[in-house]
CSV table of C-alpha atoms and ligand atoms in Angstrom, one decimal:
chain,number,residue,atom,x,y,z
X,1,UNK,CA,0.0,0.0,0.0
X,2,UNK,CA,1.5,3.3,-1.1
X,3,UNK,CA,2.2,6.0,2.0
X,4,UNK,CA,0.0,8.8,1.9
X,5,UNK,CA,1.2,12.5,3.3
X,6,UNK,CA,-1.4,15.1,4.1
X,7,UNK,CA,-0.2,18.5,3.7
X,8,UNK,CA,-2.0,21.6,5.7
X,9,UNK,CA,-2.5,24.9,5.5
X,10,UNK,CA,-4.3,26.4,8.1
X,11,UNK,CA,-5.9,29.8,8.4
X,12,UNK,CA,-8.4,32.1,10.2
X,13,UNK,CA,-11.2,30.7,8.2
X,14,UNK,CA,-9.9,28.1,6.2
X,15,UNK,CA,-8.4,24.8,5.9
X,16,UNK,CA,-6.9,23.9,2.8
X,17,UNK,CA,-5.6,20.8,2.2
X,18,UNK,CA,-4.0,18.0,-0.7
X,19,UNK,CA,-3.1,14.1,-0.6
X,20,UNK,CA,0.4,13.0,-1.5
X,21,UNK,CA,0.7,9.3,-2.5
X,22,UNK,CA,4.2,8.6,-2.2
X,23,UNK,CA,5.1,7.0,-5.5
X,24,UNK,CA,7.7,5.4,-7.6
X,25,UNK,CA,11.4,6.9,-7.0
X,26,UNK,CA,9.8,8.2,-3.5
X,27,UNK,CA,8.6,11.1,-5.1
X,28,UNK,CA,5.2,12.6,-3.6
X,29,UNK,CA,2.5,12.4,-6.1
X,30,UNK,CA,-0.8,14.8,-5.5
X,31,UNK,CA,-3.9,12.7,-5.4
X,32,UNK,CA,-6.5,15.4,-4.3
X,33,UNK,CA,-6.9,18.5,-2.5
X,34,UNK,CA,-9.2,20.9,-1.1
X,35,UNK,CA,-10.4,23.2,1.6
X,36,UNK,CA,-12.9,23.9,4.4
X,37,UNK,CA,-13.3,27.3,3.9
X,38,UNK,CA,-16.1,30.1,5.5
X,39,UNK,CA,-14.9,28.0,8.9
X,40,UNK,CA,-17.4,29.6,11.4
X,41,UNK,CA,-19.5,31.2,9.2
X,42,UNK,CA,-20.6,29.0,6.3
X,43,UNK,CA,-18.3,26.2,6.5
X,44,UNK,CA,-18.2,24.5,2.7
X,45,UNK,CA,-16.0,21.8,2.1
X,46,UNK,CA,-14.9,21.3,-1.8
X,47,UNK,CA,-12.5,18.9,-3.0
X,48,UNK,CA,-11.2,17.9,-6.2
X,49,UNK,CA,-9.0,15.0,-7.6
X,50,UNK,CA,-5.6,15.7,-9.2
X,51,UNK,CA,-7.3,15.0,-12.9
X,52,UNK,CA,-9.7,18.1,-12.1
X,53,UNK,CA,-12.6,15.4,-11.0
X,54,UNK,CA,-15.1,17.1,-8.1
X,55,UNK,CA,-14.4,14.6,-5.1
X,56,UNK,CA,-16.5,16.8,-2.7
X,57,UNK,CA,-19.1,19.8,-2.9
X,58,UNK,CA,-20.9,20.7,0.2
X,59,UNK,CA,-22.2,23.1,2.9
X,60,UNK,CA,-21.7,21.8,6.1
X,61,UNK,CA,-24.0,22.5,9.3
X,62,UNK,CA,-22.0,25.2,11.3
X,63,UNK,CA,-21.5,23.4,14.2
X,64,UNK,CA,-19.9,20.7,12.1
X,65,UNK,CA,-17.0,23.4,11.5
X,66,UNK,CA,-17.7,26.4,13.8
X,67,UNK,CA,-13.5,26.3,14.8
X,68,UNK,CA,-10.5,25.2,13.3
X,69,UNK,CA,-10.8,21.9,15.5
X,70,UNK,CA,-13.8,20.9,13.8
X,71,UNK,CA,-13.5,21.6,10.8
X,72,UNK,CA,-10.2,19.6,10.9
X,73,UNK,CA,-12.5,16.5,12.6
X,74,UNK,CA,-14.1,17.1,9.4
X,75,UNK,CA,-11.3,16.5,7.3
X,76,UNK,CA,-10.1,13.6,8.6
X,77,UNK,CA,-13.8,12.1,8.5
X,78,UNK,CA,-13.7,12.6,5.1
X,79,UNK,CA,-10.3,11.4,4.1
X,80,UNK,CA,-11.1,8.5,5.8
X,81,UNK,CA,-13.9,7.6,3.6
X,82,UNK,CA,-11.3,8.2,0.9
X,83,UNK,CA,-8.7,6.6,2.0
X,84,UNK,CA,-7.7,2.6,2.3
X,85,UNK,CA,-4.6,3.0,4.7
X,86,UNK,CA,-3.9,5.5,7.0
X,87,UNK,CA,-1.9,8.8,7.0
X,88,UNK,CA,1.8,8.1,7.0
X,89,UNK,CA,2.9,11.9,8.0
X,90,UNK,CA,1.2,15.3,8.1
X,91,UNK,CA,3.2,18.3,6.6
X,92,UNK,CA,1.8,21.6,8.3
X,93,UNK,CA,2.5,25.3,6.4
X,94,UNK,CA,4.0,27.3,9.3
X,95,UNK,CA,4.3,30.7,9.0
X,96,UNK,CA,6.8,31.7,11.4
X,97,UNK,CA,10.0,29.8,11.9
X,98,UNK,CA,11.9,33.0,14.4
X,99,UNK,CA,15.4,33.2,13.7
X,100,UNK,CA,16.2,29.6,14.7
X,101,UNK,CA,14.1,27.3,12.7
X,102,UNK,CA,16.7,27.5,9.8
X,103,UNK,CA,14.8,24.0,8.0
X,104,UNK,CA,11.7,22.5,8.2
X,105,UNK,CA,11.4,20.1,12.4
X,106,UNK,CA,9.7,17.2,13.5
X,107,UNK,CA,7.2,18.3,16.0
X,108,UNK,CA,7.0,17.3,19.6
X,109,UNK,CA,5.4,18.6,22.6
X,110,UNK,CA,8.5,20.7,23.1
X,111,UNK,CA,9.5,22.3,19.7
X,112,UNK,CA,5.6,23.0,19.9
X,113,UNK,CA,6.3,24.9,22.9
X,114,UNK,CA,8.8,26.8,21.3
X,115,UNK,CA,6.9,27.1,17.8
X,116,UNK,CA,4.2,29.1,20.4
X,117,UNK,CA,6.9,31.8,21.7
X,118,UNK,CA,7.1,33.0,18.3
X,119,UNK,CA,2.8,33.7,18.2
X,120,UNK,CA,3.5,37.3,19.2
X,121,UNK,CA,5.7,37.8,16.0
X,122,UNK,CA,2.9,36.5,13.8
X,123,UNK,CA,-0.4,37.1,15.9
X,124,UNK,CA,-2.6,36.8,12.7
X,125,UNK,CA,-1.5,33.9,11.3
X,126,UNK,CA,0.9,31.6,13.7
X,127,UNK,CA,-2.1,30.1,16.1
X,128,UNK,CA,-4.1,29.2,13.2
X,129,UNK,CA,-1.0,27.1,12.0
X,130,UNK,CA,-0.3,25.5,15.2
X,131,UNK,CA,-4.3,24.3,16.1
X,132,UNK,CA,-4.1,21.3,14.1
X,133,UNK,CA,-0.7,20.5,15.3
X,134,UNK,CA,-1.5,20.5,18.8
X,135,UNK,CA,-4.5,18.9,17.8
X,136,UNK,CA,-2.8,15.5,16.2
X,137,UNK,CA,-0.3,15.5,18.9
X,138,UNK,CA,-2.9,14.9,21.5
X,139,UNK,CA,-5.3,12.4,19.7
X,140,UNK,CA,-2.9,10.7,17.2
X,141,UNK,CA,0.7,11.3,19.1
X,142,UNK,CA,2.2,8.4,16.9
X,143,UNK,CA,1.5,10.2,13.5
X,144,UNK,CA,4.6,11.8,12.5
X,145,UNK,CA,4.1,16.1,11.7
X,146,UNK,CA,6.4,18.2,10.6
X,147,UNK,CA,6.3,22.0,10.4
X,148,UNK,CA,7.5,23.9,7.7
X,149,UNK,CA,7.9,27.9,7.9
X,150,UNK,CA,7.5,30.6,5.7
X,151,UNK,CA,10.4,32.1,6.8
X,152,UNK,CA,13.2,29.3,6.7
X,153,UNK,CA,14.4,29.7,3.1
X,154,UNK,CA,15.6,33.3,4.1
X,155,UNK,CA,17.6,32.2,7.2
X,156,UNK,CA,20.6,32.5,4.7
X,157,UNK,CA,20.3,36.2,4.5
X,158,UNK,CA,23.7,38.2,5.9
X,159,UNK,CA,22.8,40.1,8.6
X,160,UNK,CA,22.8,44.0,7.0
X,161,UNK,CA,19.6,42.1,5.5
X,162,UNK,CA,18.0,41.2,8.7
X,163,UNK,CA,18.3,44.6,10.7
X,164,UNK,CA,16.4,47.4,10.9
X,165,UNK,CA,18.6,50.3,11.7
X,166,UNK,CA,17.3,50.4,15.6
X,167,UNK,CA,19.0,49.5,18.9
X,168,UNK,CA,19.9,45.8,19.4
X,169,UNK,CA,18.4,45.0,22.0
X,170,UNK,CA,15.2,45.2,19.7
X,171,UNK,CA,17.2,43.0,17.5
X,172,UNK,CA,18.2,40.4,20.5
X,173,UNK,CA,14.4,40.0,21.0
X,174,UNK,CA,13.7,39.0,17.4
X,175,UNK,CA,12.6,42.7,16.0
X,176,UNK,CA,14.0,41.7,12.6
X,177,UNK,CA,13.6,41.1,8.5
X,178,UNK,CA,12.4,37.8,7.9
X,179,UNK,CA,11.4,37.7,4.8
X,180,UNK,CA,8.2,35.1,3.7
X,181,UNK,CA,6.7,32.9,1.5
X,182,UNK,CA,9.6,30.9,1.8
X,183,UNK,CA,8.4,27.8,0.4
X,184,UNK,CA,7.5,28.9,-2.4
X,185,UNK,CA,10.9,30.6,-3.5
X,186,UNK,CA,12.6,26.5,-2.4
X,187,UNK,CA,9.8,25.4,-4.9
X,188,UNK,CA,10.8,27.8,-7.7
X,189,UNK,CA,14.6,27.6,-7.0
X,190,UNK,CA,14.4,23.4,-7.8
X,191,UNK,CA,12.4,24.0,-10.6
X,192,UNK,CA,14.9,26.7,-12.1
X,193,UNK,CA,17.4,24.1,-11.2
X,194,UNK,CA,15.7,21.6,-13.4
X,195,UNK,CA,14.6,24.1,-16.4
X,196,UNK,CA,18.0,26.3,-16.3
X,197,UNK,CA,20.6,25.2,-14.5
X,198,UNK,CA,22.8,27.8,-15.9
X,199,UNK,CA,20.8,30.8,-14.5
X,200,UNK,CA,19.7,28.6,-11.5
X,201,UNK,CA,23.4,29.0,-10.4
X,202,UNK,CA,23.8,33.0,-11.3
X,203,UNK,CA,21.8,36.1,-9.6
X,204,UNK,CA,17.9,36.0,-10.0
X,205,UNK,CA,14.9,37.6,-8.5
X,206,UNK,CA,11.6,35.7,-7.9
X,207,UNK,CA,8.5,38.1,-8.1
X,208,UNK,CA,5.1,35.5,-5.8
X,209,UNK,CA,2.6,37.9,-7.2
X,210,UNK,CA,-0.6,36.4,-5.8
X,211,UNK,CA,-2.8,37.9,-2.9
X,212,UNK,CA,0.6,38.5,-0.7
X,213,UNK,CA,3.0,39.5,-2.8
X,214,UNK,CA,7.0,39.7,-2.2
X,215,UNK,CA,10.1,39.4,-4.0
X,216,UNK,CA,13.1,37.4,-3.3
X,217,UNK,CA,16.8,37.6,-4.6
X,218,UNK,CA,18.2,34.3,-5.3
X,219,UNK,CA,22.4,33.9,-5.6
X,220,UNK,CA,23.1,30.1,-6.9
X,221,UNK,CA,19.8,29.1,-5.6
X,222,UNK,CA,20.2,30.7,-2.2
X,223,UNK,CA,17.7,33.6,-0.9
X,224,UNK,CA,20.1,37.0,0.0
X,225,UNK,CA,17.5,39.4,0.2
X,226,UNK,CA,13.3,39.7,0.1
X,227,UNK,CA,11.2,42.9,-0.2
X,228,UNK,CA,8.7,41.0,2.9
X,229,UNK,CA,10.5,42.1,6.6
X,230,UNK,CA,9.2,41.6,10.1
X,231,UNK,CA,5.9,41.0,8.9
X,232,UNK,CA,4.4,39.9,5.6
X,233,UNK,CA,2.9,43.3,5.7
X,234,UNK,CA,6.3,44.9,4.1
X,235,UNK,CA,7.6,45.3,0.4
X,236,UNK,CA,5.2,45.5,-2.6
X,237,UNK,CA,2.0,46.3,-3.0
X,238,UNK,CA,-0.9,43.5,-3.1
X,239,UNK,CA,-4.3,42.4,-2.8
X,240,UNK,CA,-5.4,44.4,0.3
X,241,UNK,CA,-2.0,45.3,1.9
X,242,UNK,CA,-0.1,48.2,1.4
X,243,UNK,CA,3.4,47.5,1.3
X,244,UNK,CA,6.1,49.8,2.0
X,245,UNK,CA,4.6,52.3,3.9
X,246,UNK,CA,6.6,55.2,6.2
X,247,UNK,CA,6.1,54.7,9.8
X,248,UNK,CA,5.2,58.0,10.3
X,249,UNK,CA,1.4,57.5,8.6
X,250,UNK,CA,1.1,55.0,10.8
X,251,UNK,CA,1.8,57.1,14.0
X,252,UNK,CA,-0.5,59.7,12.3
X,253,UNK,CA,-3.3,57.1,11.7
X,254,UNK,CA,-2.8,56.6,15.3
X,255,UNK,CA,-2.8,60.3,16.2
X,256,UNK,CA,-4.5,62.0,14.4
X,257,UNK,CA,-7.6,60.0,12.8
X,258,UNK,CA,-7.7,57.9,16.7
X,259,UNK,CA,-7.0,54.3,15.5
X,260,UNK,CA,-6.1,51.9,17.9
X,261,UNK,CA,-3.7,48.9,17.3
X,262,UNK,CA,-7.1,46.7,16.4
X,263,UNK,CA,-8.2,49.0,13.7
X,264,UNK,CA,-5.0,49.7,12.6
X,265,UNK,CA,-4.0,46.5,12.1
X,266,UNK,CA,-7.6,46.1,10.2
X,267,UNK,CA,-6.8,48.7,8.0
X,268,UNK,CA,-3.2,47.4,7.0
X,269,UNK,CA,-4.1,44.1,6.1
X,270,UNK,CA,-7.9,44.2,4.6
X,271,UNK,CA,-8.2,48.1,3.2
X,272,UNK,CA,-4.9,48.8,1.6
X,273,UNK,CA,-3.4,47.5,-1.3
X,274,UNK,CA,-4.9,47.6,-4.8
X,275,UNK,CA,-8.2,47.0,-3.2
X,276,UNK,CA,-7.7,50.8,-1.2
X,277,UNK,CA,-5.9,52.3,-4.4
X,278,UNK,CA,-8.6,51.4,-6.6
X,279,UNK,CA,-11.4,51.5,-4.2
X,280,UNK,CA,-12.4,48.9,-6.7
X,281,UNK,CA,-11.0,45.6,-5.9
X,282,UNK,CA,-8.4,43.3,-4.8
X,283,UNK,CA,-8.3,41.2,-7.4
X,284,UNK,CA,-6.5,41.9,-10.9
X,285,UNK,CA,-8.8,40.3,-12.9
X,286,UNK,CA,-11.1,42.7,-12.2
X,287,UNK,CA,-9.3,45.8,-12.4
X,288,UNK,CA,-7.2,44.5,-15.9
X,289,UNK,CA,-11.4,44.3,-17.2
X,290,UNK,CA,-12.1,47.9,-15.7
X,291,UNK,CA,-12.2,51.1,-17.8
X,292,UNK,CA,-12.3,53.0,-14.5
X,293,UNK,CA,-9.0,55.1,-14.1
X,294,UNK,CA,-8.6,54.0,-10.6
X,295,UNK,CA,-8.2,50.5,-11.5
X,296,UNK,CA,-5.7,51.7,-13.8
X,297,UNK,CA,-4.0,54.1,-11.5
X,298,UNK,CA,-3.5,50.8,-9.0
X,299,UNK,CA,-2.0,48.5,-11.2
X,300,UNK,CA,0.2,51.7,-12.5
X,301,UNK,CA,1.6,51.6,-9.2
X,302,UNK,CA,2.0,47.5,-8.5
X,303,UNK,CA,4.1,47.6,-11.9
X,304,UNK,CA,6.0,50.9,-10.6
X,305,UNK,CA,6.9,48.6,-7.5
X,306,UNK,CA,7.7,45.5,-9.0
X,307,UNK,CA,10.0,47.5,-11.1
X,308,UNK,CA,11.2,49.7,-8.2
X,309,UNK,CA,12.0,46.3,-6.1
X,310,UNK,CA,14.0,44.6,-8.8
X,311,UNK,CA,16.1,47.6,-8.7
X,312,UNK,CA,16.5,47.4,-4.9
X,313,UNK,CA,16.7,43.4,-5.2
X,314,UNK,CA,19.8,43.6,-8.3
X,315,UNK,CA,21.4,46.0,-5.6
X,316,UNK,CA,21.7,43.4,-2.9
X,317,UNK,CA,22.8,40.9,-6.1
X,318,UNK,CA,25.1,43.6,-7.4
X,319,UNK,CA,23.8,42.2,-10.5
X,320,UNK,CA,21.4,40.1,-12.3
X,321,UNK,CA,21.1,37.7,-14.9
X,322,UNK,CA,17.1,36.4,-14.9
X,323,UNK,CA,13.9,36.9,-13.7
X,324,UNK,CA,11.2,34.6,-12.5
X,325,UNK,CA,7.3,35.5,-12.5
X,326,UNK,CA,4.8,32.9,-10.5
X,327,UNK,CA,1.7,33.0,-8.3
X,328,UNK,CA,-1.7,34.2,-9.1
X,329,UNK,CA,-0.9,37.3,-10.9
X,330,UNK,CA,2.8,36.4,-11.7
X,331,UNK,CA,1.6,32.9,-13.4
X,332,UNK,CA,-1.6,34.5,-15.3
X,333,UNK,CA,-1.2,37.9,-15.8
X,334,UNK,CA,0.5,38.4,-19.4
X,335,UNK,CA,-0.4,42.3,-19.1
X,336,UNK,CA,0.9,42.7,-16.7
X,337,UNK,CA,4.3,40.8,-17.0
X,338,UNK,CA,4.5,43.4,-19.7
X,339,UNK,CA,4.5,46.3,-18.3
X,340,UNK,CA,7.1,45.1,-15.9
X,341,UNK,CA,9.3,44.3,-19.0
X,342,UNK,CA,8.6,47.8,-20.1
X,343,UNK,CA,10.2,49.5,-17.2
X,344,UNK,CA,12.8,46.8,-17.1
X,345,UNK,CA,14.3,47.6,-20.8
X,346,UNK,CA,16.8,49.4,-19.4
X,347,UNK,CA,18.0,46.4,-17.3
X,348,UNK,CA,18.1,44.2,-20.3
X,349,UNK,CA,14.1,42.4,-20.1
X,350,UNK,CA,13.0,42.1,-23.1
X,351,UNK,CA,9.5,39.6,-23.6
X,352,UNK,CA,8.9,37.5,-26.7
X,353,UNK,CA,5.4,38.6,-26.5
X,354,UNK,CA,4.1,35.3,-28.1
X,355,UNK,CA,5.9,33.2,-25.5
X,356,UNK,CA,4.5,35.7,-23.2
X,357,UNK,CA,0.8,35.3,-24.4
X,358,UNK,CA,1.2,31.4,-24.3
X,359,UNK,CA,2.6,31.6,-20.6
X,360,UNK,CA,6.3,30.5,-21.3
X,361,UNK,CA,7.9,28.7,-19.2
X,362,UNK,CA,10.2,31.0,-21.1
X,363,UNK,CA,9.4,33.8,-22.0
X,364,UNK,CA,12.3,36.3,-22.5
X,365,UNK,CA,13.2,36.9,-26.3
X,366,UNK,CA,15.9,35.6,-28.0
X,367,UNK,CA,18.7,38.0,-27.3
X,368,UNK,CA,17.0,39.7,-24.1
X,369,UNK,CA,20.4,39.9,-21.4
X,370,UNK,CA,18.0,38.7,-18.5
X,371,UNK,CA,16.3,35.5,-19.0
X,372,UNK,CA,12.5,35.6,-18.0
X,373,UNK,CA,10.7,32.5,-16.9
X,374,UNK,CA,7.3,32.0,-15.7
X,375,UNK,CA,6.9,28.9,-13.5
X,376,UNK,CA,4.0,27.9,-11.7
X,377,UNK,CA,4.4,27.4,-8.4
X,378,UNK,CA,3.5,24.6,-5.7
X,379,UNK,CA,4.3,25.5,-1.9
X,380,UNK,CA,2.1,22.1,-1.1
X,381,UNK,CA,4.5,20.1,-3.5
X,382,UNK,CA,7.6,21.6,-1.5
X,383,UNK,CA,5.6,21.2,2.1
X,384,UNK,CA,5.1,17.3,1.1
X,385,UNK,CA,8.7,16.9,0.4
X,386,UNK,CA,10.4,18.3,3.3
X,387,UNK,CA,7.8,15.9,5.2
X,388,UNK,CA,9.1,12.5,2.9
X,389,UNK,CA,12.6,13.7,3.5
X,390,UNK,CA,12.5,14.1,7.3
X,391,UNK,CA,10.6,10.4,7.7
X,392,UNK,CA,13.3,9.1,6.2
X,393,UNK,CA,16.2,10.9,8.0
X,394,UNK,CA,14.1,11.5,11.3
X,395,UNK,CA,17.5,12.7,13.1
X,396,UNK,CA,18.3,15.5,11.2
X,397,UNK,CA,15.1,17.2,11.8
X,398,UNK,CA,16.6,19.5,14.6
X,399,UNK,CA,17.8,23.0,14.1
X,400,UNK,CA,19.5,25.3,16.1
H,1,ADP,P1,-3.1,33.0,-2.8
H,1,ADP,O1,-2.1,33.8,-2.1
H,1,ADP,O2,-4.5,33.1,-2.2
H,1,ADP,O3,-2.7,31.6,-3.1
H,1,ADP,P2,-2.9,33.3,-5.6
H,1,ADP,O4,-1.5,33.0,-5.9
H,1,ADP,O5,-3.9,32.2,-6.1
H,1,ADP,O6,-3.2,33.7,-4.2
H,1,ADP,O7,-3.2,34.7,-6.4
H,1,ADP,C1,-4.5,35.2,-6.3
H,1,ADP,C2,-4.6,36.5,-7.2
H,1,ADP,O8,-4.1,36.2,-8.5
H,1,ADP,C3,-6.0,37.0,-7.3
H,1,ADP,O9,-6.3,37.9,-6.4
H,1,ADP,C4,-6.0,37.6,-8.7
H,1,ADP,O10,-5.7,39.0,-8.5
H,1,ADP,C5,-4.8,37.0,-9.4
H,1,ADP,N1,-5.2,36.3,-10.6
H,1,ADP,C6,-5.6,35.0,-10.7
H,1,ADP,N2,-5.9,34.6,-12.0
H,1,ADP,C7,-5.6,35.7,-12.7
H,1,ADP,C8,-5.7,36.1,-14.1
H,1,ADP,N3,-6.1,35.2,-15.0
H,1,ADP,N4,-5.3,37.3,-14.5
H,1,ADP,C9,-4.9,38.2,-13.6
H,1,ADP,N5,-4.8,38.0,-12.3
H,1,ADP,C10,-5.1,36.8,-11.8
């Protein structure tokens, strides 16, 4: 009977969540995934097979998944009725790692203890993460979990990357750049690997352009330097979040329009971004359709910072040879990978617009100095294979 890995990714109102058979070569193979999403509001579970067959459709009854716990008891129902052997592993998506998690850990009562120190530096996201761990761990201690982090991939960062220029003992409590979506740059950086090994070796940047968006500047494979810092509210742009943004209109939203820390931190993550530029929407789709000139005057500005970060990015490189766009936007967005190529002439992008059109993988034309690929990416993929790896070399699971 084939091993089967369940990979999670846990948030404030969903649960999403895909199957890994581990097959020939002990590779992981998706089977299915899906979600429990509108968790304690209108719970709806949806699943779909790895050919694009609907596995699952349904509202559930609220008090089937009015919390996290149950929704996850959900789940697990349901994979079992799916299901002929059970789970071999569970992979978790962890957002924060801290500044010792350096690779993905097995996860114990005590590195769970220390995976909840680090909730104050993600408050949003980190408890969500860590439910369905401390959940297995007291029903199903045997089953095997590992946690993954967002922030990991970027613990190779020198340290004029990691500081903010404020005293240190704000540093010696963990006040620093972390830089996310981590798993998602490993993915993209083994696939670059595999498509261009010549330019997998040499100085690229990564644009994730999906609902977060962030950068990340890859040397021989290795992250140097992201546009996401403390928080994943930092760098570009995106959906509802602002990006950079001076401190000072913080303090002043504080001041003078009488925010407190609860509002504020509504404000920065739901009403900013494209959705607050264009007072339109969050989503690109809708404002590439639009003939308002707000929706123009907010992508305007998301290709203005994607430019503005390569800049910053090459900088950190001292350099650059090629350019990978994934993610929502990044993977379906030909307009927009455009106009980035437009204001990135002068650093040597140039698009073959057909390739661009068609989605690449490469798209840069012949005789552009940067090479440009689009590669979709597949964070679950990653999450599944850190979990394969560390059953099968259990030991070298600690970090520092
Ligand atoms: P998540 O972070 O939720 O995984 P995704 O990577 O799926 O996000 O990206 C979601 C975003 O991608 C959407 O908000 C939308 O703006 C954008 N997107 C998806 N498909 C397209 C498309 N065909 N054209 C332009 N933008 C798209």
């Amino acid at each position: 009977m084939a091993e089967t890995i369940l990979v999670l990714n846990t948030g404030s109102s969903s649960i999403k969540f895909e199957l890994f058979e581990v097959g020939a070569g002990d590779l992981p193979t998706s089977r299915f995934a899906g979600q429990i999403e509108g968790i304690g509001v209108r719970p709806r579970l949806v699943a779909r097979a790895r050919s694009g067959e609907p596995l699952a459709d349904r509202v559930l009854p609220l008090e089937q998944a009015a919390d996290v716990e149950t929704a996850l008891s959900v789940v697990e129902a349901w994979l079992e009725t799916e299901l002929d052997a059970p789970l071999s592993a569970v992979g978790h998506r962890v957002v924060h790692g801290g500044p010792a998690f350096v690779a993905p850990v097995r996860v114990d009562e005590g590195v769970l203890a220390t995976l909840e120190t680090l909730v104050p530096l993600a408050p949003l996201h980190q408890p969500n993460n860590l439910a369905p761990i401390r959940d297995f761990l007291r029903r199903r201690p045997d089953l095997p979990q590992i946690a993954c982090f967002d922030t990991a991939f970027h613990r190779t960062h020198g340290e004029l990357a990691d500081r903010f220029a404020i005293p240190e003992v704000l540093w010696e409590e963990g006040i620093r750049r972390y830089g996310f979506h981590g798993l998602s740059y490993e993915y993209i950086a083994s696939r670059l690997a595999e498509l261009d090994p010549e330019l997998a070796r040499g100085r690229v940047i990564v644009a994730h352009l999906g609902s977060g968006c962030s950068m990340c500047a890859l040397r021989d494979g290795r992250s140097v330097e992201s546009t996401m810092g403390f928080t994943a509210l930092d760098g570009l742009p995106m959906g509802t979040r602002p990006g950079q943004l001076d401190a000072g209109v913080v303090l002043h939203l504080l001041r003078a329009k009488g925010m407190d820390a609860a509002s504020l931190e509504w404000f920065l993550y739901h009403e900013c971004g494209l959705k607050g530029l264009s007072g339109i929407s969050n989503d690109v789709r809708l404002l590439l359709a639009s003939s308002d000139p707000r929706a123009k005057l907010a992508l305007d500005f998301f290709v203005y910072k994607v430019a503005q970060m390569t800049g910053w990015l090459a900088a950190a490189l001292e350099g650059l040879d090629g350019f990978v766009f994934t993610a929502g936007i990044g993977e379906n967005a030909p307009t927009i990978r455009e106009a980035v190529a437009h204001r990135l002439a002068w650093l040597g992008m140039r698009l073959d617009p057909r390739a661009n059109a068609a989605g690449g993988p490469l798209i840069s034309a012949p005789g552009s100095r940067l090479r440009v690929w689009v590669i979709p990416t597949d964070e679950e993929l990653m999450i599944a294979r850190h979990t394969l790896a560390l059953l099968r070399r259990p030991q070298t699971g600690a970090v520092a």
